Amino acid sequence: MKRKVTLKQIAKELDVSVSTVSKALRNSKEISLDTRSKVQAFAKLYNYRPNNIALSLKNKRTKTIGVIIPEIVHHFFSKVISGIEKEANNRGYNVIIGLSNESFDKEVINIEMLANGSIDGFILSVAKETLLLQDYHHFYETINQGMPIVMFDRVVNEIACDKVVVDDKLGSKKAVAKLIDSGCENIALITTKDYVNVGKLRTQGYLEALEEHKITPKSSLIIKVEENKDKEIEIETLEKEISALLDKEKSIDGIFAVNELYAITAMKIAINKGYKIPENMSIVAFTDGVLSKHAIPSLSTISQHAVEMGEKSATMLIDKLEELVDEEKYQTEVINTTLIERDTTR
Amino acid sequence: MKRKVTLKQIAKELDVSVSTVSKALRNSKEISLDTRSKVQAFAKLYNYRPNNIALSLKNKRTKTIGVIIPEIVHHFFSKVISGIEKEANNRGYNVIIGLSNESFDKEVINIEMLANGSIDGFILSVAKETLLLQDYHHFYETINQGMPIVMFDRVVNEIACDKVVVDDKLGSKKAVAKLIDSGCENIALITTKDYVNVGKLRTQGYLEALEEHKITPKSSLIIKVEENKDKEIEIETLEKEISALLDKEKSIDGIFAVNELYAITAMKIAINKGYKIPENMSIVAFTDGVLSKHAIPSLSTISQHAVEMGEKSATMLIDKLEELVDEEKYQTEVINTTLIERDTTR
DNA sequence: TGGTACTACGCAAACGTTTTCGTGTTGAAA
DNA sequence: TTTCAACACGAAAACGTTTGCGTAGTACCA
């Protein structure tokens, strides 16, 4: 087992100094052609590669991006990561991942672990618990130390940093408009409690779409789901609520859900109750993922272009790191949404 | 914007030497109580944190694990990652991610990028292209340089390293046995071409299960899917094959598919053709994911315990890194599979 | 007063690089 | 023979730590 070879070892072997070796490898004309080729041949033979850690220490930059997301077993987030990774790799950066599991403490710990020199900047999506507690000291500290942050999807407006978001309101309007245009008159909404920012915005979009089409919203058609760490329980509760809603409000002919799972759950219940989809019940979900695509019938959705979000986030961060862009100027990039029409709409 | 504070700055500020500061912070009794508390107070005030990179260079260990997987937008792999991350974080390690996108070249590049000091060891699942080319030089080089590797799921048998695999054959046997026990007599198999190792093993399990139950396998009931970078095309082709199969072999009353997507595709077609599931057509898939859980009807599957695979992989790697285990001894851990009975089986 | 023994600190090396600056050798010009 | 430039290389600092060892200063004892 031959350990990694260093400049020093090469120097000793060839009986020259470390600096000569370094210069020779970088093809400095300060070194004679003779020595240069000798060193380069030797280095190639022993498969010399400069030690990244030493370079990082010297250059005060690691060429590594820290990404902190609430969870990875989630189609949206893994898509974003693949976008980040793609762009980062193209520009010679590595990606190091931390998971907060929606927990404030884990988010703080992860940030602290990475902020001590391991990375050059963060891309992150804020944990729900953090949003609830509204404690953002770890973000402020990080930024204060001169480490740039790009927030995506779940952002904190009051923090001065670059952001990449989806136009939740407009996306929802598109979805609801589609339902109305295809003839739905009583559209139910399945959303989350208001403290989840995206839930709130999507609800607003729903309301605005109705108003623009001269339909007065009825709060009796809206279900606000209480999120639960245990998704099983959350969904079970939701099932009961949907079932009750459909029993009570017989006129419902359309459902807009703020995520795939809620939509699928609703669809399952509607089918059980004998509704024909999309003939007398249309469904659209926010967030496009595998579930929607492969559901039977396949679900019409609002796609958030997650990969693009990731790419854009990485671009913004790296541009800032490489000072291609004004350090003090923060931008908020809005990613477009697209309506993907599948089999749950007419 | 206050930059990160270093030992040197603290030393200068308090008019002592760097070593004194370092020792004081580590509470060495070599330093007077007086100085110690002074230094510690100052460090706390300025929120001093040792620079990870400097520590890595000095200690020759980064406390970071490199993970290379074929793709991240994949339920199985993201589950494994969450397992790795959990165990790694518990033991004070970070996780850095590389995606090969099933490409040999990207796999090599990723490994080379990370192997130069950035990480202490690898956890990886081999890209399909690499398996096809059978070019494993990058793995050998890495191991030769003294960097441990743990392979999971898609492993290369001939390489001497730790491995974590699923018992594909046994899992498949369980699935097929379930179908037979519930009364199926003509069970179709949807699998991949044989060069994908897991496809091959799962096919073997299917065959063995049939034989053990005195059923002679019929090759006319087996579809071997040619994988395609473009999943859309792959699935479209598959749809035609399944449709043709069901038209030709009317006696089929059970389907075993080597992954969720194949199973869902088959189910969709069967439903369209008027089969009642599970009354006159049962389906089981290998690999448990969101699709199976939320399909309508929900799909019975063989769960691979992906999180456990990740945890186990991380445990094995870290044990080796921390020399809790013999460096030269390589183990292969086999993770159990479980049959999850849902609504596509009787 | 001289010797001993702590105490409390500083120096310097080391990890692997890159880069600036200094220096010895050569050859040619004066 | 002297002078000077060009050439080819080495020494050392720097990045931020940790740690073994050396050493002032003090106190105590004989």
mmCIF file of C-alpha atoms in Angstrom, chain B residues 7 17 46 51-52 59 74 78 80 103 130 169 210 225 233 253 286:
data_model
loop_
_atom_site.group_PDB
_atom_site.id
_atom_site.type_symbol
_atom_site.label_atom_id
_atom_site.label_comp_id
_atom_site.label_asym_id
_atom_site.label_seq_id
_atom_site.Cartn_x
_atom_site.Cartn_y
_atom_site.Cartn_z
ATOM 1 C CA LEU B 7 -5.679 31.775 17.539
ATOM 2 C CA SER B 17 1.700 33.373 22.405
ATOM 3 C CA TYR B 46 -15.519 36.474 19.744
ATOM 4 C CA ASN B 51 -10.587 26.081 11.660
ATOM 5 C CA ASN B 52 -11.536 22.674 10.338
ATOM 6 C CA ASN B 59 -4.462 15.527 11.925
ATOM 7 C CA HIS B 74 -34.349 8.046 -6.546
ATOM 8 C CA SER B 78 -31.952 9.091 -0.991
ATOM 9 C CA VAL B 80 -29.639 5.237 1.946
ATOM 10 C CA SER B 103 -21.560 7.348 -15.993
ATOM 11 C CA THR B 130 -18.784 0.954 -14.814
ATOM 12 C CA LYS B 169 -32.316 -13.708 -4.437
ATOM 13 C CA LEU B 210 -40.969 -21.619 -8.880
ATOM 14 C CA VAL B 225 -36.314 -4.847 -20.155
ATOM 15 C CA ILE B 233 -38.812 5.534 -23.818
ATOM 16 C CA ASP B 253 -52.605 -14.392 -12.695
ATOM 17 C CA PHE B 286 -39.034 -5.438 -5.423
#
